[in-house]
């Protein structure tokens, strides 16, 4: 069965990704603003930090809060109350893509949960509560976290686009292939290591967790510095995990296209396994296909939609659907599909060279 | 579709395997080296499991950090600890920690909700959900114990201060005033919130929170 087409699917998807990335910056910023409001310092901070980055950010958050209904009050006392009242709503969204709280809904990355369970040899109920939605969504739609939520996914898509710029400059980036099974190896070995050292280790190299943490610490460090009278841009607050991220970006840029998501990501591996039997899949209509291989070049995960070989790793991003000029591809319902995880065919090389 | 094992494919797989093994061995080595120097005992947020269980269960997501209304919980990083000469071990890196001297836990006094907010925010149960009633806090919160340094405390040295006693949320139980308002700590009632250390007017602080030891248990 074929599902109805969503128009401008890639635009919608990128908007969702951008919103997530923006929230990673906004959540700690608003948290800090609320701290200043609670301490009745907000007005003083805005005045004192005028003309600086931190001051500008706090001032703009403040003006947004004032513009919201019920926020624009002249009297100082009620202003304070209104800010706090609005703050109570914004405080409903907490955490990051590693684990988040949206109102009463708790969401935890299955990889985080797996590490916690394996490390502590214990499965508490609280953990199960946060897992319900991510696991159900993944079982239904597959690895959609990677294509719709993961902030590193967006970063790597930008890196992928930059490869085109490199090619234009005639600095031909290499495209090293690795076995797709590597990610399952990473997952298994990482969980084994977690079990041995009894502390989560994959969270320190897993890009969405790293980005979430580094952005949070960066925002907090910026305000900490401002409180000590030091302004301007500085990488303070970031840790060696940022170096891990930079290394991955460098590899993706020069050595291997979408290297992390295609071959290495342990979280992607776990999501792939969870979504192995997903009913929502990209389906090919053979009679419309003209064998142009545009979809093969478009696939960020390096699969071959033209051969209807999506396996378990497809993240349902729909890049192939959008790239198809003949409406041969579309989302469909049905579990059956050839499930080869190691399907890096030769057509892909041709298509990429042509592109 | 599955083709024969070409040289290219064989080499790719060999490289992949080597990559995985070396990468993980490197990470393991890092963790191993770090845990050797993992001595920094630190004050954990309220309701925390024992240190070893806590390190295994906590996923370093930072939700408790964001939930804390007093912003006393911070991720344990090198910068965060540097002011107090505390360095996180590799397993402790990024875990939530409280430095009472900088900011102490006010046990969510005056905040909405019936549970301590950080314990409510924890997705893994590394912080056990704890109600805000005095009884539940006494039973479930053991961050550390206040210890008075009588050689520098004003009340023990010819003055009368009592700042820490008045700061204590369990005044009269955990911390009571003796002669000349000398602080008397009852370790069985002290939850280790650190408000006494924060309020101490002496520098360096004459009353400090000693984090509970690694092998701490309710019985002891």
XYZ file of C-alpha atoms in Angstrom:
575
model
C 0.000 0.000 0.000
C 1.294 3.422 -0.897
C 1.035 6.297 1.546
C 0.077 9.811 0.406
C 3.011 12.033 -0.569
C 4.129 14.870 1.658
C 5.025 17.906 -0.380
C 8.371 19.539 0.279
C 9.304 16.746 2.624
C 12.978 17.731 2.824
C 12.103 21.320 3.756
C 9.879 20.092 6.569
C 12.557 17.680 7.742
C 15.278 20.303 7.769
C 12.994 22.672 9.666
C 12.482 20.017 12.342
C 16.229 19.400 12.556
C 16.933 23.115 12.797
C 14.330 23.515 15.531
C 15.992 20.755 17.523
C 19.433 22.301 17.087
C 18.112 25.734 18.015
C 16.439 24.308 21.118
C 19.783 22.927 22.253
C 20.990 26.527 22.400
C 17.710 27.995 23.655
C 17.019 25.623 26.561
C 20.172 26.468 28.561
C 19.871 30.154 27.591
C 16.322 30.430 28.896
C 17.321 28.437 31.977
C 20.010 30.992 32.714
C 17.591 33.864 32.056
C 15.158 32.307 34.519
C 17.927 32.077 37.089
C 18.526 35.805 36.750
C 14.800 36.480 37.010
C 14.494 34.357 40.159
C 17.408 36.237 41.695
C 15.747 39.552 40.643
C 18.897 40.270 38.688
C 17.522 40.232 35.139
C 17.171 43.984 34.696
C 20.534 44.685 36.277
C 22.232 42.030 34.115
C 20.704 43.446 30.932
C 21.859 46.928 31.835
C 25.323 45.879 32.922
C 26.043 43.612 29.967
C 24.848 46.053 27.336
C 26.669 45.703 24.043
C 28.047 42.236 24.728
C 27.050 38.864 23.274
C 25.751 37.468 26.568
C 23.908 40.703 27.324
C 22.372 40.814 23.866
C 21.127 37.242 24.162
C 19.598 37.828 27.597
C 18.042 41.115 26.421
C 16.446 39.469 23.408
C 15.074 36.601 25.503
C 13.690 39.236 27.852
C 12.050 41.215 25.057
C 10.440 38.017 23.701
C 9.110 37.233 27.165
C 7.709 40.756 27.398
C 6.081 40.485 24.004
C 4.239 37.313 25.019
C 0.652 37.768 26.250
C 0.657 38.851 29.854
C 4.307 39.782 29.742
C 4.050 43.496 29.010
C 3.529 45.146 32.344
C 5.145 48.333 33.516
C 5.002 47.844 37.250
C 8.145 46.131 38.435
C 6.433 43.733 40.824
C 3.961 42.298 38.383
C 6.658 42.195 35.708
C 8.635 39.872 37.922
C 5.575 37.682 38.481
C 4.737 37.527 34.801
C 8.250 36.598 33.823
C 8.230 33.837 36.375
C 4.839 32.620 35.213
C 5.957 32.420 31.594
C 9.159 30.830 32.776
C 7.172 28.037 34.302
C 5.943 27.155 30.798
C 9.335 27.374 29.135
C 10.792 25.267 31.918
C 8.523 22.447 30.734
C 10.998 21.699 27.958
C 14.208 20.443 29.477
C 17.185 18.305 28.632
C 18.595 17.473 25.240
C 18.328 14.834 22.526
C 20.180 12.412 24.807
C 17.288 12.585 27.244
C 14.548 15.182 27.301
C 11.490 16.234 29.216
C 8.697 17.834 27.233
C 5.962 18.707 29.668
C 4.887 15.454 31.273
C 6.488 13.388 28.510
C 9.887 11.898 29.210
C 12.040 10.799 26.285
C 15.283 8.868 26.578
C 17.592 7.736 23.807
C 17.481 3.916 23.677
C 21.290 3.885 23.541
C 21.435 5.864 26.800
C 18.985 3.455 28.381
C 20.904 0.433 27.100
C 24.126 1.811 28.555
C 22.499 2.561 31.882
C 20.994 -0.935 32.094
C 24.164 -2.721 30.992
C 26.391 -0.623 33.240
C 24.300 -0.931 36.373
C 22.872 -4.432 35.682
C 19.543 -3.010 36.749
C 16.389 -1.899 34.927
C 14.374 0.648 36.898
C 10.817 1.618 35.967
C 11.658 5.278 35.464
C 13.857 4.280 32.572
C 11.070 2.297 30.912
C 8.775 5.338 31.084
C 11.189 7.403 29.008
C 11.687 4.603 26.506
C 8.077 3.995 25.507
C 7.725 6.722 22.875
C 11.186 6.477 21.250
C 10.973 2.696 20.957
C 7.402 2.687 19.626
C 8.169 5.388 17.066
C 11.296 3.564 15.946
C 9.462 0.257 15.618
C 6.821 1.946 13.492
C 8.897 4.342 11.380
C 12.422 2.960 11.642
C 15.544 4.961 12.224
C 13.763 8.350 11.998
C 15.672 9.761 14.957
C 18.709 9.930 12.683
C 16.982 11.845 9.906
C 14.548 14.035 11.810
C 15.959 14.746 15.255
C 19.692 14.079 15.490
C 21.503 17.454 15.484
C 24.691 15.727 14.334
C 22.753 14.417 11.344
C 22.115 18.013 10.299
C 25.762 18.893 10.858
C 26.872 15.956 8.730
C 24.397 16.890 5.995
C 26.024 20.303 5.868
C 29.428 18.618 5.755
C 28.148 16.468 2.914
C 27.131 19.605 1.007
C 30.587 21.055 1.648
C 32.075 18.045 -0.125
C 30.420 19.458 -3.230
C 32.239 22.742 -2.657
C 35.510 20.848 -2.292
C 34.816 19.069 -5.548
C 34.172 22.436 -7.200
C 37.555 23.599 -5.932
C 38.971 20.431 -7.471
C 40.107 19.113 -4.139
C 38.583 15.715 -4.649
C 37.510 14.261 -1.323
C 38.008 10.528 -1.045
C 35.141 8.181 -0.411
C 36.403 5.287 1.617
C 33.965 2.440 2.118
C 33.705 0.392 5.224
C 31.543 -2.541 6.202
C 28.100 -1.446 7.375
C 28.339 -4.054 10.080
C 30.889 -1.875 11.866
C 28.121 -0.012 13.664
C 26.807 -3.224 15.192
C 30.368 -4.069 16.187
C 30.663 -0.642 17.804
C 27.348 -1.145 19.586
C 28.254 -4.583 20.914
C 31.814 -3.677 21.862
C 30.679 -0.400 23.446
C 28.065 -2.118 25.565
C 30.626 -4.750 26.544
C 33.023 -2.019 27.605
C 30.206 -0.284 29.489
C 29.584 -3.549 31.304
C 33.271 -3.968 32.140
C 34.032 -0.444 33.375
C 30.501 -0.009 34.804
C 30.107 3.451 33.328
C 28.541 4.584 30.046
C 31.262 5.045 27.423
C 29.371 5.360 24.130
C 27.740 8.588 25.314
C 31.136 10.265 25.122
C 31.569 9.594 21.410
C 27.931 9.408 20.243
C 27.535 12.689 18.297
C 24.001 13.715 19.379
C 24.916 13.223 23.040
C 28.245 14.978 22.583
C 26.686 17.919 20.728
C 23.914 18.265 23.310
C 26.370 18.298 26.174
C 28.938 20.535 24.531
C 26.369 23.123 23.437
C 24.861 23.167 26.925
C 28.247 23.578 28.583
C 29.277 26.190 26.048
C 26.185 28.313 26.720
C 26.615 28.012 30.474
C 30.325 28.794 30.267
C 29.573 31.895 28.205
C 27.313 33.252 30.950
C 29.710 32.169 33.690
C 32.431 34.142 31.973
C 30.120 37.112 31.590
C 29.363 37.037 35.299
C 33.088 37.357 35.892
C 33.209 40.305 33.517
C 34.745 38.450 30.583
C 32.886 38.776 27.310
C 33.260 37.768 23.714
C 33.493 34.439 21.978
C 35.509 31.693 23.567
C 35.400 27.898 23.349
C 35.494 27.646 27.143
C 33.317 24.973 28.664
C 33.923 22.562 25.822
C 35.814 19.370 26.459
C 37.758 16.725 24.550
C 34.415 15.489 23.225
C 34.414 18.497 20.905
C 37.636 17.140 19.430
C 35.866 13.835 18.756
C 33.191 15.758 16.861
C 35.736 17.737 14.863
C 37.565 14.539 13.935
C 34.358 12.975 12.668
C 33.553 16.090 10.648
C 37.061 16.080 9.151
C 36.780 12.422 8.199
C 33.359 12.998 6.630
C 34.663 15.981 4.726
C 37.856 14.515 3.274
C 37.874 10.758 3.654
C 34.467 9.157 3.555
C 31.014 10.465 2.699
C 28.572 10.352 5.655
C 31.108 8.033 7.307
C 29.665 8.112 10.803
C 25.987 7.513 9.978
C 26.716 4.917 7.302
C 29.292 2.760 8.973
C 30.128 3.610 12.553
C 27.267 5.068 14.614
C 26.369 2.675 17.448
C 23.142 4.573 18.115
C 22.176 4.286 14.457
C 22.878 0.580 14.765
C 20.566 0.239 17.726
C 17.835 2.254 16.000
C 18.266 0.086 12.878
C 17.805 -3.077 14.910
C 14.775 -1.650 16.722
C 13.230 -0.554 13.433
C 14.071 -3.727 11.550
C 10.425 -4.709 11.158
C 9.060 -1.201 10.544
C 5.864 -1.148 8.510
C 6.530 2.282 6.980
C 9.136 1.927 4.240
C 10.336 3.547 1.073
C 8.947 1.501 -1.799
C 9.939 1.418 -5.432
C 7.393 1.141 -8.229
C 9.407 -0.790 -10.765
C 7.217 0.128 -13.733
C 7.846 3.891 -13.248
C 11.585 3.632 -12.595
C 13.871 4.731 -15.420
C 17.075 3.466 -13.779
C 18.509 6.998 -13.599
C 20.185 6.315 -10.227
C 19.558 9.842 -8.909
C 18.134 8.303 -5.760
C 21.279 6.248 -5.218
C 23.392 9.384 -5.247
C 20.902 11.175 -3.009
C 20.725 8.541 -0.279
C 22.656 9.860 2.724
C 22.931 6.390 4.210
C 24.378 4.983 0.998
C 21.606 2.504 0.264
C 20.216 1.591 -3.107
C 16.555 2.598 -3.446
C 16.699 1.784 -7.160
C 17.055 -1.888 -6.356
C 14.417 -1.626 -3.634
C 17.118 -2.684 -1.242
C 16.545 -0.559 1.837
C 17.280 -3.225 4.402
C 16.999 -2.307 8.035
C 19.199 0.780 7.926
C 17.030 3.208 5.933
C 16.177 6.210 8.104
C 13.080 7.132 6.090
C 14.445 10.607 5.444
C 12.842 10.660 2.009
C 15.829 12.167 0.199
C 15.448 9.490 -2.492
C 11.734 10.233 -2.871
C 12.442 13.930 -3.337
C 15.211 13.206 -5.812
C 13.073 10.981 -8.014
C 11.788 12.659 -11.160
C 9.520 9.821 -12.191
C 7.470 9.374 -8.993
C 8.750 5.845 -8.781
C 9.545 6.092 -5.086
C 7.228 6.743 -2.180
C 6.441 5.683 1.351
C 4.471 2.508 1.571
C 3.156 0.087 4.143
C 4.433 -3.446 4.422
C 7.177 -5.287 6.185
C 8.539 -7.421 3.406
C 11.823 -6.362 1.884
C 15.153 -7.956 1.169
C 17.069 -7.340 4.366
C 20.692 -7.211 3.421
C 22.682 -4.903 5.678
C 25.787 -4.978 3.525
C 24.462 -3.678 0.261
C 27.032 -1.159 -0.879
C 26.643 -1.962 -4.525
C 28.766 -0.685 -7.386
C 26.045 1.521 -8.863
C 26.574 3.998 -6.093
C 30.126 4.689 -7.242
C 28.924 5.347 -10.765
C 26.143 7.605 -9.610
C 28.400 9.597 -7.344
C 30.977 10.056 -10.058
C 28.249 11.246 -12.384
C 26.914 13.710 -9.819
C 23.542 -9.966 -4.574
C 26.160 -11.169 -2.080
C 29.297 -11.188 -4.208
C 32.540 -13.069 -3.776
C 35.127 -11.828 -1.339
C 37.202 -9.481 -3.466
C 40.507 -8.118 -2.298
C 39.001 -4.672 -1.929
C 36.177 -5.942 0.201
C 38.500 -8.063 2.285
C 40.792 -5.127 2.983
C 37.830 -2.897 3.840
C 36.596 -5.391 6.359
C 40.031 -5.883 7.790
C 40.392 -2.134 8.195
C 36.953 -1.910 9.759
C 37.702 -4.573 12.295
C 41.011 -2.994 13.167
C 39.336 0.392 13.534
C 36.698 -0.938 15.880
C 39.137 -2.857 18.022
C 41.672 -0.036 18.325
C 39.045 2.609 18.893
C 37.415 0.724 21.691
C 40.664 -0.401 23.210
C 41.726 3.243 23.229
C 38.534 4.297 24.939
C 38.904 1.463 27.412
C 42.466 2.448 28.152
C 41.329 6.001 28.715
C 38.623 4.867 31.108
C 41.031 2.517 32.863
C 43.710 5.147 33.309
C 41.189 7.640 34.574
C 39.571 5.330 37.082
C 42.983 4.727 38.620
C 43.038 8.353 39.728
C 39.364 8.495 40.562
C 39.730 9.637 44.117
C 37.725 12.844 44.174
C 34.885 12.164 46.555
C 32.152 14.641 45.737
C 28.726 15.667 46.931
C 26.064 14.116 44.702
C 22.560 15.559 44.240
C 19.910 14.405 46.715
C 18.608 10.858 46.374
C 21.717 9.666 44.526
C 22.577 5.978 44.471
C 25.876 4.909 46.017
C 28.840 6.205 44.037
C 29.635 3.047 42.055
C 25.978 2.370 41.203
C 25.520 6.037 40.458
C 28.418 6.130 37.993
C 27.028 3.059 36.236
C 23.418 4.252 36.102
C 23.753 7.969 35.353
C 23.804 8.751 31.627
C 25.220 12.276 32.054
C 22.219 13.864 30.353
C 22.153 16.965 32.531
C 18.420 16.965 33.189
C 18.953 17.341 36.944
C 21.323 20.233 36.249
C 18.613 22.017 34.314
C 15.914 21.145 36.816
C 17.769 22.535 39.848
C 16.019 25.804 40.818
C 19.073 26.941 42.746
C 21.532 25.935 40.000
C 23.679 24.199 42.590
C 24.027 21.041 40.483
C 26.748 21.326 37.848
C 28.347 18.792 35.527
C 31.650 17.633 37.017
C 34.204 18.957 34.548
C 37.766 20.034 34.969
C 36.823 23.724 34.947
C 33.991 23.225 37.423
C 36.240 21.452 39.884
C 39.349 23.531 39.371
C 38.311 26.298 41.772
C 38.136 23.731 44.564
C 41.107 21.634 43.448
C 38.876 18.690 42.535
C 39.550 16.763 39.338
C 36.964 14.340 37.997
C 38.087 10.804 37.258
C 37.317 9.494 33.783
C 34.162 7.782 34.997
C 33.074 10.885 36.892
C 33.467 13.231 33.965
C 30.212 15.070 33.250
C 28.309 13.592 36.195
C 26.180 15.947 38.307
C 27.880 17.268 41.391
C 27.262 19.905 44.063
C 29.967 22.184 45.414
C 28.267 23.442 48.599
C 30.809 26.198 49.080
C 29.741 27.716 45.768
C 26.056 26.887 45.949
C 24.251 24.558 48.302
C 21.125 22.448 47.911
C 18.067 24.188 49.339
C 16.000 20.999 49.092
C 13.639 22.710 46.601
C 12.146 24.912 49.299
C 9.321 27.013 47.858
C 9.370 25.323 44.471
C 6.323 23.815 42.764
C 5.866 20.065 42.773
C 5.848 17.532 45.566
C 9.202 15.903 44.755
C 12.743 17.211 44.826
C 12.994 18.549 41.268
C 16.296 16.908 40.310
C 15.124 13.488 41.453
C 11.928 14.012 39.496
C 13.900 14.949 36.385
C 16.266 11.971 36.442
C 15.375 9.587 33.583
C 17.433 6.630 34.795
C 16.731 6.372 38.490
C 20.312 7.335 39.369
C 18.578 9.869 41.595
C 15.793 8.082 43.421
C 12.555 10.148 43.347
C 12.188 11.710 46.777
C 9.205 13.540 48.257
C 9.743 16.972 49.773
C 8.394 16.062 53.200
C 10.876 16.296 56.105
C 10.502 12.573 56.798
C 11.180 11.551 53.180
C 14.179 13.879 52.972
C 15.600 12.515 56.230
C 15.185 8.992 54.928
C 16.212 9.355 51.308
C 18.776 12.151 51.175
C 22.342 11.468 52.278
C 24.635 13.770 50.383
C 27.254 13.959 53.101
C 27.765 15.057 56.671
C 28.663 18.421 58.118
C 31.927 18.493 60.059
C 32.976 21.448 62.228
C 36.585 22.533 62.412
C 36.700 23.719 66.014
C 40.121 25.298 65.585
C 38.794 28.029 63.331
C 35.038 28.232 64.098
C 34.277 31.641 65.644
C 31.986 30.183 68.273
C 34.751 27.905 69.508
C 37.256 30.739 69.547
C 35.898 33.419 71.802
C 33.056 34.758 69.701
C 29.424 33.819 69.198
C 28.237 33.310 65.599
C 25.567 30.678 64.943
C 25.137 31.505 61.252
C 25.317 27.833 60.237
C 22.784 26.763 62.850
C 20.230 29.244 61.547
C 20.889 28.180 57.946
C 20.212 24.520 58.661
C 16.851 23.279 57.318
C 16.761 20.750 60.173
C 17.734 23.201 62.870
C 17.674 21.556 66.267
C 17.893 18.085 64.767
C 20.859 17.999 62.411
C 22.554 21.085 63.713
C 21.863 22.582 67.107
C 23.436 25.429 69.017
C 25.382 24.740 72.173
C 27.092 27.163 74.492
C 27.986 30.430 72.651
C 26.024 29.120 69.679
C 28.610 26.438 69.055
C 27.315 24.176 66.275
C 26.648 20.588 67.323
C 26.139 18.214 64.393
C 24.026 15.098 64.664
C 25.386 12.951 61.790
C 22.315 10.701 61.792
C 19.999 13.640 61.042
C 22.307 15.646 58.743
C 21.379 15.230 55.053
C 24.422 17.098 53.738
C 22.593 19.905 51.973
C 25.532 22.236 52.594
C 23.538 25.333 53.560
C 25.696 25.566 56.705
C 28.907 25.517 54.688
C 27.486 28.082 52.304
C 26.478 30.366 55.159
C 29.694 30.083 57.154
C 31.138 33.554 57.599
C 34.657 32.282 58.236
C 37.034 31.806 55.322
C 38.072 29.077 54.812
C 34.790 27.614 55.959
C 34.817 26.248 59.492
C 31.914 23.902 58.783
C 32.132 21.719 55.690
C 30.273 18.895 54.053
C 32.285 15.713 53.913
C 30.816 13.636 51.065
C 29.590 10.259 52.183
C 32.241 7.578 51.654
C 32.051 5.211 48.701
C 31.081 2.210 50.809
C 28.466 4.157 52.751
C 25.243 2.384 53.663
C 22.116 3.382 55.577
C 22.979 1.024 58.407
C 26.310 2.648 59.236
